CSV table of C-alpha atoms and ligand atoms in Angstrom, one decimal:
chain,number,residue,atom,x,y,z
A,1,MET,CA,-0.4,-6.8,-44.3
A,2,THR,CA,-0.7,-3.5,-42.4
A,3,VAL,CA,-3.2,-2.9,-39.6
A,4,LEU,CA,-5.1,-0.6,-41.9
A,5,ASN,CA,-6.5,-3.4,-44.0
A,6,GLN,CA,-6.5,-6.1,-41.4
A,7,PRO,CA,-9.9,-7.8,-41.3
A,8,LEU,CA,-12.1,-7.0,-38.3
A,9,PRO,CA,-12.4,-9.7,-35.6
A,10,THR,CA,-15.1,-12.3,-36.1
A,11,PRO,CA,-18.0,-12.1,-33.6
A,12,ARG,CA,-17.4,-14.2,-30.6
A,13,ALA,CA,-17.2,-13.7,-26.9
A,14,GLY,CA,-15.1,-10.9,-25.7
A,15,ILE,CA,-14.4,-8.5,-28.5
A,16,ILE,CA,-11.8,-6.2,-26.9
A,17,ILE,CA,-11.8,-2.6,-28.2
A,18,ALA,CA,-9.0,-0.1,-27.3
A,19,CYS,CA,-10.3,3.5,-27.3
A,20,MET,CA,-7.2,5.3,-28.1
A,21,ASN,CA,-5.7,8.7,-29.1
A,22,GLN,CA,-2.6,10.0,-27.4
A,23,LYS,CA,-4.0,13.5,-27.3
A,24,GLY,CA,-5.9,14.4,-24.2
A,25,GLY,CA,-9.4,15.9,-24.2
A,26,VAL,CA,-10.5,14.5,-27.6
A,27,GLY,CA,-13.4,12.5,-26.3
A,28,LYS,CA,-11.9,9.1,-25.5
A,29,THR,CA,-13.6,8.7,-22.1
A,30,THR,CA,-16.9,10.3,-23.3
A,31,SER,CA,-17.0,7.9,-26.3
A,32,ALA,CA,-15.9,4.8,-24.3
A,33,VAL,CA,-18.5,5.4,-21.6
A,34,ASN,CA,-21.4,6.3,-23.8
A,35,LEU,CA,-20.7,3.6,-26.4
A,36,CYS,CA,-20.6,1.0,-23.6
A,37,GLY,CA,-23.9,2.3,-22.4
A,38,GLU,CA,-25.4,1.9,-25.9
A,39,PHE,CA,-23.9,-1.6,-26.4
A,40,ALA,CA,-25.4,-2.6,-23.0
A,41,LYS,CA,-28.8,-1.4,-24.2
A,42,HIS,CA,-28.5,-3.8,-27.1
A,43,ASN,CA,-28.4,-6.6,-24.5
A,44,LEU,CA,-24.7,-7.1,-24.9
A,45,ARG,CA,-22.7,-7.8,-21.8
A,46,VAL,CA,-20.2,-5.0,-21.5
A,47,LEU,CA,-17.1,-4.4,-19.4
A,48,LEU,CA,-15.4,-1.0,-19.4
A,49,ILE,CA,-11.8,-1.1,-18.1
A,50,ASP,CA,-10.4,2.3,-17.2
A,51,CYS,CA,-6.7,2.4,-18.3
A,52,ASP,CA,-6.1,6.0,-17.4
A,53,ALA,CA,-4.7,7.0,-14.0
A,54,GLN,CA,-7.0,10.0,-14.0
A,55,GLY,CA,-9.9,7.6,-13.5
A,56,ASN,CA,-12.5,9.6,-15.3
A,57,ALA,CA,-14.5,6.7,-16.5
A,58,ALA,CA,-15.8,5.7,-13.1
A,59,THR,CA,-16.5,9.2,-12.1
A,60,SER,CA,-18.5,9.8,-15.3
A,61,LEU,CA,-20.7,6.9,-14.3
A,62,GLY,CA,-21.3,8.2,-10.8
A,63,ILE,CA,-19.0,5.6,-9.2
A,64,SER,CA,-16.9,6.8,-6.3
A,65,LYS,CA,-13.2,5.9,-6.3
A,66,ARG,CA,-12.8,6.7,-2.7
A,67,ASP,CA,-11.2,3.7,-0.8
A,68,LEU,CA,-10.8,1.9,-4.1
A,69,GLN,CA,-9.1,-1.4,-3.2
A,70,SER,CA,-9.0,-3.2,-6.5
A,71,SER,CA,-8.4,-1.3,-9.8
A,72,THR,CA,-6.7,-1.6,-13.1
A,73,TYR,CA,-3.4,-1.2,-11.4
A,74,GLU,CA,-3.8,-4.3,-9.2
A,75,ILE,CA,-4.8,-6.5,-12.1
A,76,ILE,CA,-1.9,-5.3,-14.3
A,77,MET,CA,0.5,-5.8,-11.4
A,78,GLY,CA,-1.0,-9.3,-10.8
A,79,THR,CA,-1.7,-8.7,-7.1
A,80,HIS,CA,-5.5,-9.0,-7.5
A,81,ARG,CA,-7.6,-11.3,-9.6
A,82,ILE,CA,-9.7,-9.5,-12.2
A,83,SER,CA,-12.9,-10.7,-10.6
A,84,GLN,CA,-12.0,-8.7,-7.4
A,85,ALA,CA,-11.7,-5.5,-9.5
A,86,ILE,CA,-15.0,-5.7,-11.4
A,87,GLN,CA,-17.8,-3.5,-10.1
A,88,PRO,CA,-21.4,-3.2,-11.4
A,89,THR,CA,-22.3,0.3,-12.8
A,90,ARG,CA,-25.9,-0.1,-11.6
A,91,ARG,CA,-26.9,-0.4,-15.2
A,92,THR,CA,-28.0,-3.6,-16.8
A,93,ASN,CA,-25.2,-5.6,-18.5
A,94,PHE,CA,-22.6,-2.9,-17.8
A,95,ASP,CA,-19.6,-3.5,-15.5
A,96,ILE,CA,-16.5,-1.5,-14.9
A,97,ILE,CA,-13.0,-1.7,-13.6
A,98,PRO,CA,-12.1,1.7,-12.3
A,99,ALA,CA,-8.6,3.1,-12.4
A,100,SER,CA,-6.7,4.8,-9.5
A,101,GLU,CA,-3.8,7.2,-9.5
A,102,ARG,CA,-1.6,4.2,-8.6
A,103,LEU,CA,-1.8,3.2,-12.3
A,104,SER,CA,0.6,6.1,-13.2
A,105,GLY,CA,3.5,4.2,-11.5
A,106,VAL,CA,3.0,0.9,-13.2
A,107,GLN,CA,5.4,1.6,-16.1
A,108,VAL,CA,8.3,2.1,-13.7
A,109,GLU,CA,7.3,-0.8,-11.4
A,110,LEU,CA,7.2,-3.3,-14.3
A,111,VAL,CA,10.2,-2.0,-16.3
A,112,ASP,CA,12.1,-5.3,-16.0
A,113,ALA,CA,9.1,-7.6,-15.8
A,114,GLU,CA,8.9,-10.6,-18.0
A,115,ASP,CA,6.0,-10.4,-20.5
A,116,ARG,CA,5.4,-6.7,-19.5
A,117,ASP,CA,3.5,-6.0,-22.7
A,118,TYR,CA,1.0,-8.8,-22.1
A,119,ARG,CA,0.1,-8.0,-18.5
A,120,LEU,CA,-3.4,-6.6,-19.3
A,121,ALA,CA,-4.1,-9.3,-21.9
A,122,LYS,CA,-3.4,-12.0,-19.3
A,123,ALA,CA,-5.4,-10.3,-16.6
A,124,ILE,CA,-8.5,-10.1,-18.9
A,125,GLU,CA,-8.3,-13.7,-20.1
A,126,PRO,CA,-10.3,-15.3,-17.2
A,127,VAL,CA,-13.4,-13.1,-17.8
A,128,ARG,CA,-13.2,-12.6,-21.5
A,129,ALA,CA,-15.9,-15.2,-22.2
A,130,HIS,CA,-18.3,-13.5,-19.7
A,131,TYR,CA,-18.6,-10.4,-21.8
A,132,ASP,CA,-19.5,-9.6,-25.4
A,133,ILE,CA,-17.5,-6.4,-25.5
A,134,ILE,CA,-14.7,-5.2,-23.3
A,135,MET,CA,-13.8,-1.5,-23.8
A,136,LEU,CA,-10.4,-0.2,-22.8
A,137,ASP,CA,-10.4,3.6,-22.1
A,138,CYS,CA,-6.8,4.5,-22.8
A,139,PRO,CA,-4.6,7.3,-21.3
A,140,PRO,CA,-3.4,10.3,-23.4
A,141,ALA,CA,0.0,8.7,-24.0
A,142,LEU,CA,1.5,6.0,-26.1
A,143,GLY,CA,3.5,4.4,-23.3
A,144,PHE,CA,3.4,1.1,-21.4
A,145,VAL,CA,-0.4,1.1,-20.6
A,146,SER,CA,-1.4,1.9,-24.1
A,147,VAL,CA,0.9,-0.8,-25.5
A,148,ASN,CA,-0.6,-3.3,-23.0
A,149,ALA,CA,-4.1,-2.2,-24.2
A,150,LEU,CA,-3.1,-2.7,-27.9
A,151,ALA,CA,-1.6,-6.1,-27.1
A,152,ALA,CA,-4.9,-7.1,-25.3
A,153,ALA,CA,-7.3,-5.7,-27.9
A,154,ASN,CA,-8.7,-7.1,-31.1
A,155,THR,CA,-9.4,-3.8,-32.5
A,156,VAL,CA,-8.9,0.0,-32.0
A,157,LEU,CA,-11.4,2.9,-32.0
A,158,VAL,CA,-9.9,6.3,-32.5
A,159,PRO,CA,-11.8,9.4,-31.3
A,160,LEU,CA,-10.7,12.5,-33.2
A,161,GLN,CA,-11.7,15.9,-32.2
A,162,CYS,CA,-13.0,18.1,-35.1
A,163,GLU,CA,-10.3,20.8,-34.7
A,164,PHE,CA,-7.5,22.3,-36.7
A,165,LEU,CA,-4.6,19.7,-36.7
A,166,ALA,CA,-6.9,16.9,-35.7
A,167,LEU,CA,-4.7,14.5,-37.7
A,168,GLU,CA,-1.5,15.7,-36.1
A,169,GLY,CA,0.0,12.8,-34.2
A,170,ILE,CA,-2.1,10.3,-36.1
A,171,ALA,CA,1.0,9.1,-38.0
A,172,GLN,CA,2.6,8.4,-34.6
A,173,LEU,CA,-0.5,6.6,-33.4
A,174,LYS,CA,-0.7,4.5,-36.6
A,175,ASN,CA,3.0,3.7,-36.2
A,176,ILE,CA,2.6,2.3,-32.7
A,177,ILE,CA,-0.5,0.3,-33.8
A,178,ASP,CA,1.5,-1.1,-36.7
A,179,ARG,CA,4.4,-2.0,-34.4
A,180,VAL,CA,2.1,-3.8,-31.9
A,181,HIS,CA,0.4,-5.5,-34.8
A,182,GLY,CA,3.7,-6.7,-36.2
A,183,HIS,CA,5.4,-7.8,-33.0
A,184,LEU,CA,2.8,-8.4,-30.3
A,185,ASN,CA,-0.7,-8.9,-31.7
A,186,PRO,CA,-1.2,-10.0,-35.3
A,187,VAL,CA,-5.0,-9.9,-35.1
A,188,LEU,CA,-5.2,-6.2,-34.2
A,189,SER,CA,-7.4,-4.2,-36.6
A,190,ILE,CA,-8.9,-0.7,-36.7
A,191,LEU,CA,-12.6,-0.6,-35.9
A,192,GLY,CA,-13.3,3.0,-36.6
A,193,VAL,CA,-12.5,6.7,-36.3
A,194,VAL,CA,-15.2,8.7,-34.5
A,195,MET,CA,-15.3,12.4,-35.0
A,196,THR,CA,-16.1,14.2,-31.8
A,197,MET,CA,-17.1,17.8,-30.8
A,198,TYR,CA,-18.4,18.5,-34.3
A,199,ASP,CA,-19.7,22.0,-34.7
A,200,GLY,CA,-21.9,22.0,-37.8
A,201,ARG,CA,-22.0,25.9,-37.9
A,202,THR,CA,-18.3,26.1,-38.8
A,203,ASN,CA,-16.7,25.4,-42.1
A,204,LEU,CA,-13.7,24.2,-40.3
A,205,ALA,CA,-15.5,21.2,-38.8
A,206,GLN,CA,-16.6,20.0,-42.2
A,207,GLN,CA,-13.2,20.6,-43.6
A,208,VAL,CA,-11.6,18.5,-40.8
A,209,VAL,CA,-14.1,15.7,-41.4
A,210,ASP,CA,-13.4,15.8,-45.2
A,211,GLU,CA,-9.6,15.6,-44.5
A,212,VAL,CA,-10.0,12.7,-42.1
A,213,ARG,CA,-12.2,10.9,-44.6
A,214,LYS,CA,-9.4,11.1,-47.1
A,215,TYR,CA,-7.0,9.6,-44.6
A,216,PHE,CA,-9.4,7.0,-43.2
A,217,PRO,CA,-12.0,6.4,-46.0
A,218,VAL,CA,-13.1,3.0,-44.7
A,219,HIS,CA,-12.8,3.6,-41.0
A,220,ILE,CA,-14.4,7.0,-40.4
A,221,CYS,CA,-17.9,6.6,-38.8
A,222,ASN,CA,-20.8,8.1,-40.7
A,223,VAL,CA,-22.2,10.2,-38.0
A,224,PRO,CA,-20.0,12.8,-36.2
A,225,ILE,CA,-20.7,13.5,-32.5
A,226,PRO,CA,-21.8,17.1,-32.2
A,227,ARG,CA,-20.4,19.5,-29.7
A,228,SER,CA,-23.0,19.8,-27.0
A,229,VAL,CA,-23.0,21.5,-23.6
A,230,ARG,CA,-25.2,18.6,-22.3
A,231,ALA,CA,-22.4,16.2,-23.3
A,232,SER,CA,-19.9,18.1,-21.2
A,233,GLU,CA,-22.4,18.3,-18.2
A,234,ALA,CA,-23.5,14.7,-18.0
A,235,PRO,CA,-20.2,13.3,-16.4
A,236,SER,CA,-20.5,15.8,-13.5
A,237,TYR,CA,-23.9,14.2,-12.7
A,238,GLY,CA,-22.4,10.8,-13.0
A,239,GLN,CA,-24.8,10.1,-15.9
A,240,LEU,CA,-24.6,8.6,-19.3
A,241,LEU,CA,-25.8,11.0,-22.1
A,242,SER,CA,-28.8,8.7,-22.7
A,243,GLU,CA,-29.8,9.2,-19.0
A,244,TYR,CA,-29.0,13.0,-18.7
A,245,ASP,CA,-30.2,14.1,-22.2
A,246,PRO,CA,-32.2,11.2,-23.7
A,247,GLU,CA,-33.3,13.0,-26.9
A,248,GLY,CA,-30.1,15.1,-27.3
A,249,ARG,CA,-28.2,15.3,-30.5
A,250,ALA,CA,-25.0,13.9,-29.0
A,251,THR,CA,-27.0,11.1,-27.4
A,252,VAL,CA,-28.6,10.2,-30.8
A,253,ALA,CA,-25.2,10.4,-32.5
A,254,TYR,CA,-23.6,8.0,-30.1
A,255,ALA,CA,-26.5,5.6,-30.6
A,256,HIS,CA,-25.9,5.7,-34.4
A,257,VAL,CA,-22.1,5.2,-34.0
A,258,ALA,CA,-22.7,2.2,-31.6
A,259,GLN,CA,-25.1,0.7,-34.2
A,260,GLU,CA,-22.5,1.3,-37.0
A,261,LEU,CA,-19.7,-0.3,-35.0
A,262,LEU,CA,-21.8,-3.3,-34.1
A,263,SER,CA,-22.7,-3.9,-37.7
A,264,ARG,CA,-19.0,-3.6,-38.7
A,265,LEU,CA,-18.3,-6.2,-36.0
A,266,ASN,CA,-21.2,-8.3,-37.2
A,267,ILE,CA,-22.6,-8.4,-33.8
A,268,ARG,CA,-26.3,-8.5,-33.5
A,269,GLY,CA,-27.5,-7.4,-30.1
A,270,GLY,CA,-31.1,-7.8,-28.7
A,271,ASN,CA,-33.5,-4.9,-28.3
A,272,ALA,CA,-32.1,-1.4,-28.4
B,1,ADP,N1,-19.5,16.1,-27.8
B,1,ADP,C1,-19.0,16.8,-26.8
B,1,ADP,N2,-19.5,18.1,-26.7
B,1,ADP,C2,-19.0,18.9,-25.7
B,1,ADP,N3,-18.1,18.5,-24.8
B,1,ADP,C3,-17.6,17.3,-24.9
B,1,ADP,C4,-18.0,16.4,-25.9
B,1,ADP,N4,-17.3,15.2,-25.8
B,1,ADP,C5,-16.5,15.4,-24.7
B,1,ADP,N5,-16.6,16.6,-24.2
B,1,ADP,C6,-15.9,17.2,-23.0
B,1,ADP,O1,-14.6,17.4,-23.4
B,1,ADP,C7,-13.7,17.1,-22.3
B,1,ADP,C8,-12.7,16.0,-22.8
B,1,ADP,O2,-13.5,14.8,-23.1
B,1,ADP,P1,-12.9,13.4,-22.6
B,1,ADP,O3,-13.9,12.4,-23.1
B,1,ADP,O4,-12.6,13.4,-21.1
B,1,ADP,O5,-11.6,13.3,-23.4
B,1,ADP,P2,-10.3,12.3,-23.2
B,1,ADP,O6,-10.8,11.1,-22.5
B,1,ADP,O7,-9.8,12.1,-24.6
B,1,ADP,O8,-9.3,13.1,-22.4
B,1,ADP,C9,-14.6,16.7,-21.2
B,1,ADP,O9,-14.8,17.8,-20.4
B,1,ADP,C10,-15.9,16.2,-21.9
B,1,ADP,O10,-17.0,16.4,-21.0
B,2,MG,MG1,-10.0,10.1,-20.8
């Protein structure tokens, strides 16, 4: 069975979602952060783990990374316990593990390590039951950290930017997901493909969505995330879209996508 028709994980504590696309700037961090915000509003306990050395997830939530002692790097290296690295985001039900620049060295430092592909999975295990959803915001690469994220996850969410050649590189991404599924993590499935930065005024955006729908008929999310200036401004204020622009089109679209993903996962949260 390939990962494309692998059944989704059954609802239980600690669904782990890898938010992944090896292209940079396609909306991984924006999607990971805002979907976590939506899940938390459904009364689900959420942990966002920043797996990108750029560390944009924490900054987007208004969390300073200055003097960061414990981060994703330390938990992958095994020098700190995961409980030391978890921080509150000052939002109900929503915690984060920020990333530091140190994470960029981890691939080299662990090159000969035993179980190198399962470092993140092992680090997460002690807190898995404390959360309903753990989101891994992946780096723009298919290297060591992304393989660790795929080995730790149950399921993958792929943000795709609505642009010419959106699907370029997708064969490579699918190939690595299939390899991890075959060799490291037999339960891995694909949760969804979320179309980002959709500009409804152009024919191109609709053509891209149609093309992606042909490729991922089951996985594409119904509602694309519109391109919005407010969406690009919110991180600089350290705010979620629902805080910065509560009625905005991108905010409403993320709420729809969150709802759709929860129903795919068969998770029923509390009040939205
Ligand atoms: N829907 C959107 N409309 C406009 N700008 C967006 C939207 N989503 C993301 N952006 C902006 O695009 C840039 C890349 O997004 P980001 O989520 O950081 O991508 P990635 O994590 O894949 O590198 C950021 O500046 C972000 O604010
Ligand atoms: Mg990012």
